[in-house]
Tab-separated table of C-alpha atoms in Angstrom:
chain	number	residue	atom	x	y	z
S	1	GLU	CA	169.864	16.914	29.279
S	2	ALA	CA	171.287	13.617	31.073
S	3	THR	CA	174.193	15.134	32.015
S	4	MET	CA	172.712	18.395	32.797
S	5	LYS	CA	170.871	15.944	35.257
S	6	ALA	CA	173.503	14.443	36.668
S	7	ASN	CA	175.247	17.892	37.605
S	8	GLU	CA	172.182	18.591	39.118
S	9	TRP	CA	171.638	16.425	40.996
S	10	GLN	CA	175.164	15.539	42.069
S	11	LYS	CA	174.963	19.633	42.620
S	12	GLU	CA	171.545	18.694	44.491
S	13	HIS	CA	172.772	15.575	47.005
S	14	GLU	CA	176.063	18.098	47.790
S	15	SER	CA	173.887	21.029	48.633
S	16	TYR	CA	171.648	18.318	51.306
S	17	GLU	CA	175.206	17.396	52.014
S	18	LEU	CA	176.403	20.512	52.679
S	19	LYS	CA	172.867	20.655	54.854
S	20	TRP	CA	173.238	18.286	56.776
S	21	ALA	CA	176.432	18.599	57.027
S	22	SER	CA	175.841	21.774	58.945
S	23	GLU	CA	172.777	20.308	60.930
S	24	ARG	CA	175.436	17.567	62.685
S	25	ASP	CA	177.300	20.469	62.862
S	26	ALA	CA	174.709	22.299	64.612
S	27	GLU	CA	173.768	19.603	66.906
S	28	GLU	CA	177.478	19.337	67.590
S	29	TYR	CA	177.119	23.031	68.942
S	30	GLU	CA	174.626	22.598	70.818
S	31	LYS	CA	175.465	18.922	72.742
S	32	GLN	CA	178.946	21.467	73.213
S	33	LEU	CA	177.385	23.959	74.486
S	34	ALA	CA	174.685	21.524	76.241
S	35	ARG	CA	177.858	20.016	77.802
S	36	GLU	CA	179.829	23.388	78.750
S	37	ARG	CA	176.217	24.982	80.867
S	38	ARG	CA	175.933	21.532	82.824
S	39	GLU	CA	180.153	22.212	82.988
S	40	SER	CA	179.041	25.798	84.293
S	41	LEU	CA	176.490	25.113	86.524
S	42	ASN	CA	178.404	22.472	88.185
S	43	LEU	CA	180.634	25.192	88.701
S	44	ARG	CA	178.598	27.562	89.369
S	45	ASN	CA	177.056	24.498	91.613
S	46	ALA	CA	180.302	23.482	93.717
S	47	GLU	CA	181.588	27.438	94.118
S	48	GLY	CA	177.850	28.172	95.992
S	49	ARG	CA	178.311	24.849	98.327
S	50	ARG	CA	181.604	26.498	99.149
S	51	ILE	CA	180.737	30.149	99.186
S	52	ARG	CA	177.900	28.913	101.839
S	53	ASP	CA	180.235	26.162	103.689
S	54	ASN	CA	182.784	29.070	104.361
S	55	GLU	CA	179.536	31.344	105.374
S	56	HIS	CA	178.350	29.278	107.541
S	57	GLU	CA	181.690	28.719	108.738
S	58	MET	CA	181.988	32.090	109.716
S	59	LYS	CA	178.620	32.321	110.877
S	60	ARG	CA	179.486	29.682	113.020
S	61	ASN	CA	183.135	31.319	113.232
S	62	ASP	CA	180.855	34.444	115.161
S	63	MET	CA	177.937	32.517	116.899
S	64	ASN	CA	181.729	30.981	119.043
S	65	LYS	CA	182.864	33.901	119.684
S	66	GLU	CA	180.143	35.650	120.676
S	67	HIS	CA	178.457	32.572	123.269
S	68	GLU	CA	182.534	33.191	124.964
S	69	SER	CA	182.182	37.139	125.072
S	70	TYR	CA	178.673	36.271	127.237
S	71	GLU	CA	180.300	33.707	129.271
S	72	LEU	CA	183.068	36.459	129.913
S	73	LYS	CA	180.618	39.079	130.672
S	74	TRP	CA	178.733	36.726	132.961
S	75	ALA	CA	182.282	35.640	134.922
S	76	GLY	CA	182.363	39.163	135.649
S	77	GLU	CA	179.331	39.886	136.648
S	78	ARG	CA	179.436	36.351	139.300
S	79	ASP	CA	183.155	37.771	139.639
S	80	ALA	CA	181.182	41.594	140.940
S	81	GLU	CA	178.407	39.620	143.296
S	82	GLU	CA	180.608	37.621	144.453
S	83	TYR	CA	183.238	40.459	145.758
S	84	LYS	CA	180.034	42.402	147.231
S	85	LYS	CA	178.521	39.393	149.117
S	86	GLN	CA	182.320	39.306	150.261
S	87	LEU	CA	182.151	43.319	151.259
S	88	ALA	CA	178.937	43.194	153.067
S	89	LEU	CA	180.240	40.111	154.933
S	90	GLU	CA	183.830	42.171	155.841
S	91	ARG	CA	181.492	45.680	156.758
S	92	ARG	CA	179.412	42.878	159.140
S	93	GLU	CA	181.841	41.776	160.550
S	94	SER	CA	183.254	45.545	161.488
S	95	LEU	CA	180.088	46.830	162.059
S	96	ALA	CA	180.034	43.709	164.923
S	97	LEU	CA	183.413	44.376	165.680
S	98	ARG	CA	182.599	48.306	166.228
S	99	ASN	CA	179.471	47.529	168.718
S	100	ALA	CA	181.364	45.196	170.827
S	101	GLU	CA	183.789	47.751	170.677
S	102	GLY	CA	181.232	50.213	171.253
S	103	VAL	CA	179.081	47.472	174.116
S	104	ARG	CA	182.378	47.900	176.210
S	105	ILE	CA	183.226	51.556	176.640
S	106	ARG	CA	179.697	51.888	178.084
S	107	TYR	CA	179.913	49.667	180.196
S	108	LEU	CA	183.486	50.811	180.810
S	109	GLU	CA	181.243	54.558	181.616
S	110	ALA	CA	178.238	52.686	183.650
S	111	GLN	CA	181.282	51.080	185.885
S	112	MET	CA	183.199	54.701	186.055
S	113	LYS	CA	179.534	55.893	186.907
S	114	ALA	CA	178.345	53.701	189.972
S	115	ASN	CA	181.474	54.330	191.216
S	116	ASP	CA	181.215	57.933	191.387
S	117	PHE	CA	177.961	57.905	192.680
S	118	HIS	CA	179.415	55.419	195.337
S	119	ASN	CA	182.356	57.691	196.193
S	120	GLU	CA	180.998	60.332	196.368
S	121	HIS	CA	177.745	59.293	198.551
S	122	GLU	CA	180.759	57.969	200.742
S	123	SER	CA	181.222	61.773	201.042
S	124	TYR	CA	177.706	63.069	201.275
S	125	GLU	CA	177.586	59.516	203.510
S	126	LEU	CA	181.001	60.898	205.769
S	127	LYS	CA	179.659	64.482	205.552
S	128	TRP	CA	176.423	63.574	207.110
S	129	ALA	CA	177.466	61.965	210.354
S	130	GLY	CA	180.005	65.032	210.839
S	131	GLU	CA	177.641	66.839	210.740
S	132	ARG	CA	175.369	64.566	212.946
S	133	ASP	CA	178.179	64.324	215.224
S	134	ALA	CA	178.782	68.638	216.017
S	135	ASP	CA	175.110	68.316	216.248
S	136	GLU	CA	175.169	65.613	219.107
S	137	TYR	CA	178.749	67.371	221.116
S	138	LYS	CA	176.708	70.777	220.382
S	139	LYS	CA	173.729	69.700	222.765
S	140	GLN	CA	175.858	67.503	224.682
S	141	LEU	CA	178.084	70.688	225.869
S	142	ALA	CA	174.702	72.665	226.222
S	143	ARG	CA	172.848	70.043	229.014
S	144	GLU	CA	176.554	69.487	230.479
S	145	ARG	CA	176.965	73.771	231.099
S	146	ARG	CA	173.221	73.735	232.423
S	147	GLU	CA	173.622	70.867	234.657
S	148	SER	CA	177.103	71.778	235.843
S	149	PHE	CA	177.199	74.996	237.065
S	150	GLU	CA	178.270	74.248	240.279
S	151	LEU	CA	180.988	71.865	239.264
S	152	ARG	CA	182.366	74.560	236.344
S	153	ASN	CA	186.358	73.436	237.788
S	154	ALA	CA	185.801	69.578	236.881
S	155	GLU	CA	183.738	70.619	234.480
S	156	GLY	CA	187.304	72.328	232.778
S	157	ARG	CA	189.004	69.578	233.310
S	158	HIS	CA	187.012	67.392	231.981
S	159	ALA	CA	185.738	70.144	228.851
S	160	ARG	CA	189.927	70.109	228.816
S	161	ASP	CA	189.871	66.318	228.503
S	162	VAL	CA	186.944	66.357	226.156
S	163	GLU	CA	188.771	68.576	223.742
S	164	ALA	CA	192.445	66.339	223.609
S	165	THR	CA	189.722	63.504	223.171
S	166	MET	CA	188.434	65.041	219.903
S	167	LYS	CA	192.263	66.715	218.681
S	168	ALA	CA	192.570	63.355	219.302
S	169	ASN	CA	189.796	62.630	216.557
S	170	GLU	CA	190.479	65.331	214.314
S	171	TRP	CA	194.011	64.530	213.887
S	172	GLN	CA	193.396	60.624	213.246
S	173	LYS	CA	189.980	61.650	210.785
S	174	GLU	CA	192.255	64.102	209.689
S	175	HIS	CA	194.552	60.544	208.584
S	176	GLU	CA	192.041	58.097	207.558
S	177	SER	CA	191.564	61.495	205.375
S	178	TYR	CA	194.888	61.516	203.915
S	179	GLU	CA	194.680	57.809	203.586
S	180	LEU	CA	191.331	57.078	201.689
S	181	LYS	CA	193.511	59.879	199.343
S	182	TRP	CA	196.300	57.883	198.724
S	183	ALA	CA	193.573	55.408	198.327
S	184	SER	CA	191.527	56.690	196.474
S	185	GLU	CA	195.001	58.446	193.751
S	186	ARG	CA	196.366	54.420	194.209
S	187	ASP	CA	193.197	53.338	192.282
S	188	ALA	CA	192.931	56.119	189.542
S	189	GLU	CA	196.376	55.255	188.611
S	190	GLU	CA	195.085	51.930	188.407
S	191	TYR	CA	192.636	52.510	186.467
S	192	GLU	CA	194.622	54.553	184.410
S	193	LYS	CA	197.230	51.672	183.895
S	194	GLN	CA	193.714	49.789	183.076
S	195	LEU	CA	192.496	52.469	180.368
S	196	ALA	CA	195.724	52.679	178.508
S	197	ARG	CA	196.368	48.805	178.901
S	198	GLU	CA	192.546	48.078	177.027
S	199	ARG	CA	193.557	51.226	174.890
S	200	ARG	CA	196.901	49.771	173.540
S	201	GLU	CA	194.734	46.205	172.751
S	202	SER	CA	192.029	48.012	171.260
S	203	LEU	CA	194.654	49.490	168.676
S	204	ASN	CA	196.078	46.486	168.568
S	205	LEU	CA	193.615	45.026	167.597
S	206	ARG	CA	192.211	47.841	164.851
S	207	ASN	CA	195.749	47.986	163.630
S	208	ALA	CA	195.578	43.622	163.024
S	209	GLU	CA	191.659	44.234	161.431
S	210	GLY	CA	193.699	47.257	158.515
S	211	ARG	CA	196.305	44.733	158.225
S	212	ARG	CA	194.053	42.070	157.090
S	213	ILE	CA	191.903	44.773	155.315
S	214	ARG	CA	194.236	46.063	153.506
S	215	ASP	CA	195.626	42.571	152.735
S	216	ASN	CA	192.893	42.258	150.869
S	217	GLU	CA	192.342	45.521	148.970
S	218	HIS	CA	196.006	43.792	147.781
S	219	GLU	CA	194.728	40.153	146.537
S	220	MET	CA	191.330	42.081	145.224
S	221	LYS	CA	193.233	44.690	143.222
S	222	ARG	CA	196.412	42.549	141.371
S	223	ASN	CA	193.357	40.190	140.569
S	224	ASP	CA	191.644	42.668	138.869
S	225	MET	CA	194.860	43.514	137.494
S	226	ASN	CA	195.013	40.167	136.103
S	227	LYS	CA	191.657	40.278	134.769
S	228	GLU	CA	191.955	43.199	132.459
S	229	HIS	CA	195.262	41.652	131.265
S	230	GLU	CA	193.430	38.827	130.388
S	231	SER	CA	190.079	40.180	128.396
S	232	TYR	CA	193.485	42.846	126.780
S	233	GLU	CA	194.422	39.712	125.484
S	234	LEU	CA	190.654	38.697	123.929
S	235	LYS	CA	190.361	42.519	122.766
S	236	TRP	CA	194.200	42.080	120.866
S	237	ALA	CA	193.154	38.617	119.418
S	238	GLY	CA	189.475	39.160	118.342
S	239	GLU	CA	191.148	43.279	116.542
S	240	ARG	CA	193.332	39.853	114.738
S	241	ASP	CA	190.895	38.188	113.707
S	242	ALA	CA	188.510	41.156	112.934
S	243	GLU	CA	190.675	41.952	109.953
S	244	GLU	CA	189.323	39.275	108.450
S	245	TYR	CA	186.108	38.744	109.159
S	246	LYS	CA	183.413	41.467	106.814
S	247	LYS	CA	182.891	44.831	107.347
S	248	GLN	CA	179.581	44.248	109.524
S	249	LEU	CA	181.333	41.603	111.904
S	250	ALA	CA	183.553	44.360	112.629
S	251	LEU	CA	180.766	46.314	113.743
S	252	GLU	CA	179.182	43.755	116.145
S	253	ARG	CA	183.203	43.654	117.595
S	254	ARG	CA	182.720	46.576	118.119
S	255	GLU	CA	179.636	47.243	119.686
S	256	SER	CA	180.317	44.303	122.306
S	257	LEU	CA	183.496	46.689	122.764
S	258	ALA	CA	182.370	48.773	123.461
S	259	LEU	CA	179.251	46.999	125.735
S	260	ARG	CA	182.166	45.233	127.930
S	261	ASN	CA	184.082	48.783	128.701
S	262	ALA	CA	180.522	50.216	130.203
S	263	GLU	CA	180.219	46.844	132.050
S	264	GLY	CA	184.201	47.358	133.095
S	265	VAL	CA	183.282	51.203	133.626
S	266	ARG	CA	180.511	50.343	136.437
S	267	ILE	CA	182.618	47.269	138.119
S	268	ARG	CA	185.125	49.948	138.601
S	269	TYR	CA	183.115	52.793	139.806
S	270	LEU	CA	181.157	50.230	142.035
S	271	GLU	CA	184.585	49.036	144.093
S	272	ALA	CA	185.042	53.029	144.228
S	273	GLN	CA	181.947	53.085	146.088
S	274	MET	CA	182.737	50.990	148.198
S	275	LYS	CA	186.211	52.006	148.564
S	276	ALA	CA	184.664	56.028	149.423
S	277	ASN	CA	182.401	54.030	152.144
S	278	ASP	CA	185.900	51.407	153.937
S	279	PHE	CA	187.644	55.101	154.472
S	280	HIS	CA	184.621	56.526	155.351
S	281	ASN	CA	183.366	53.630	158.085
S	282	GLU	CA	187.165	53.589	159.069
S	283	HIS	CA	186.858	57.464	160.207
S	284	GLU	CA	184.016	57.169	161.613
S	285	SER	CA	185.811	54.759	163.864
S	286	TYR	CA	189.210	57.314	164.432
S	287	GLU	CA	186.260	59.175	165.316
S	288	LEU	CA	184.642	56.943	168.577
S	289	LYS	CA	187.722	56.520	170.214
S	290	TRP	CA	188.991	60.391	170.205
S	291	ALA	CA	185.624	61.347	171.133
S	292	GLY	CA	186.213	57.876	174.317
S	293	GLU	CA	189.370	59.124	174.478
S	294	ARG	CA	188.025	62.720	174.990
S	295	ASP	CA	185.482	61.685	177.217
S	296	ALA	CA	187.644	59.742	179.465
S	297	ASP	CA	190.138	63.327	180.038
S	298	GLU	CA	187.055	65.168	180.477
S	299	TYR	CA	186.162	62.235	183.210
S	300	LYS	CA	189.113	62.572	185.067
S	301	LYS	CA	189.254	66.781	185.114
S	302	GLN	CA	186.103	65.948	187.122
S	303	LEU	CA	187.040	63.805	189.406
S	304	ALA	CA	190.050	65.795	190.082
S	305	ARG	CA	187.964	68.939	190.522
S	306	GLU	CA	185.264	66.639	192.754
S	307	ARG	CA	188.408	65.527	194.486
S	308	ARG	CA	190.349	69.159	195.592
S	309	GLU	CA	186.235	70.092	196.273
S	310	SER	CA	185.656	66.803	198.952
S	311	PHE	CA	188.641	67.573	200.133
S	312	GLU	CA	188.794	71.950	200.033
S	313	LEU	CA	184.768	70.950	202.302
S	314	ARG	CA	186.505	68.343	204.784
S	315	ASN	CA	188.648	70.871	205.750
S	316	ALA	CA	186.314	73.544	206.114
S	317	GLU	CA	184.155	71.266	208.193
S	318	GLY	CA	187.480	70.552	210.570
S	319	ARG	CA	188.232	74.363	210.608
S	320	HIS	CA	184.771	74.283	211.977
S	321	ALA	CA	184.401	71.493	214.587
S	322	ARG	CA	187.859	72.844	215.927
S	323	ASP	CA	186.649	76.580	216.299
């Protein structure tokens, strides 16, 4: 019986030993699980911090690139404004030059008209003086015929003397008329030479202005090509960087590129429009030049026609006076 009790105690003691051992094992396992959970949490926290740092770095890079894109856009807009101002200044200078040329042409036309009026007035003065002289001579002859019937022989001699004097006067007048004709022809030649010289000077001035405008256009085209090359370089660099980012960032970059391309198309359209306006203004300038030359030719023809009519009128008056 004592042995049985001892055995029972031994078994009970072993049972308690097993129980305590299992409890210790459970505690050790729980401690190990807690330690593993802490390590796993620390690992996940470190991974989370690394991911958040990476996301923050990516966002900061995206913000920097977006800022650079806006900087490029604003720089392009400022360049476009400067180009518009420069073109407006050149248009104002070109208009001022054309206005000055128009004022000079109108002044020359007014001077030519004044000369025409003066020549026409002198021609009429000569015509009226001849008519008055003829009327006076007719009255004198009538009075002498009424008063001198008894002295016809002496009057005949006097009449022959008067006719000789008149012929001498007519020859003198004809000589003076030819002198006036030759002087007017020399003045016309001098005026034509002056017009040719002024046309050459005007053409030289317009050629110099055209060369300056073409040089400016060449410089602007070269700057546009450099800017376009730089834009493509930035685009390719952005595409290489875009390969490392997420799909959402790639979509945002494509939208940004589409915006820049639309801005480039608008700027090129404005440049083409301004070039078309420059070509139109240059064509109008040439139209004014050709119209001035046509008016000058018409005026020369009109002067020649009026000179011929004046010569014919003076010849007719001379024949009438001789008759």
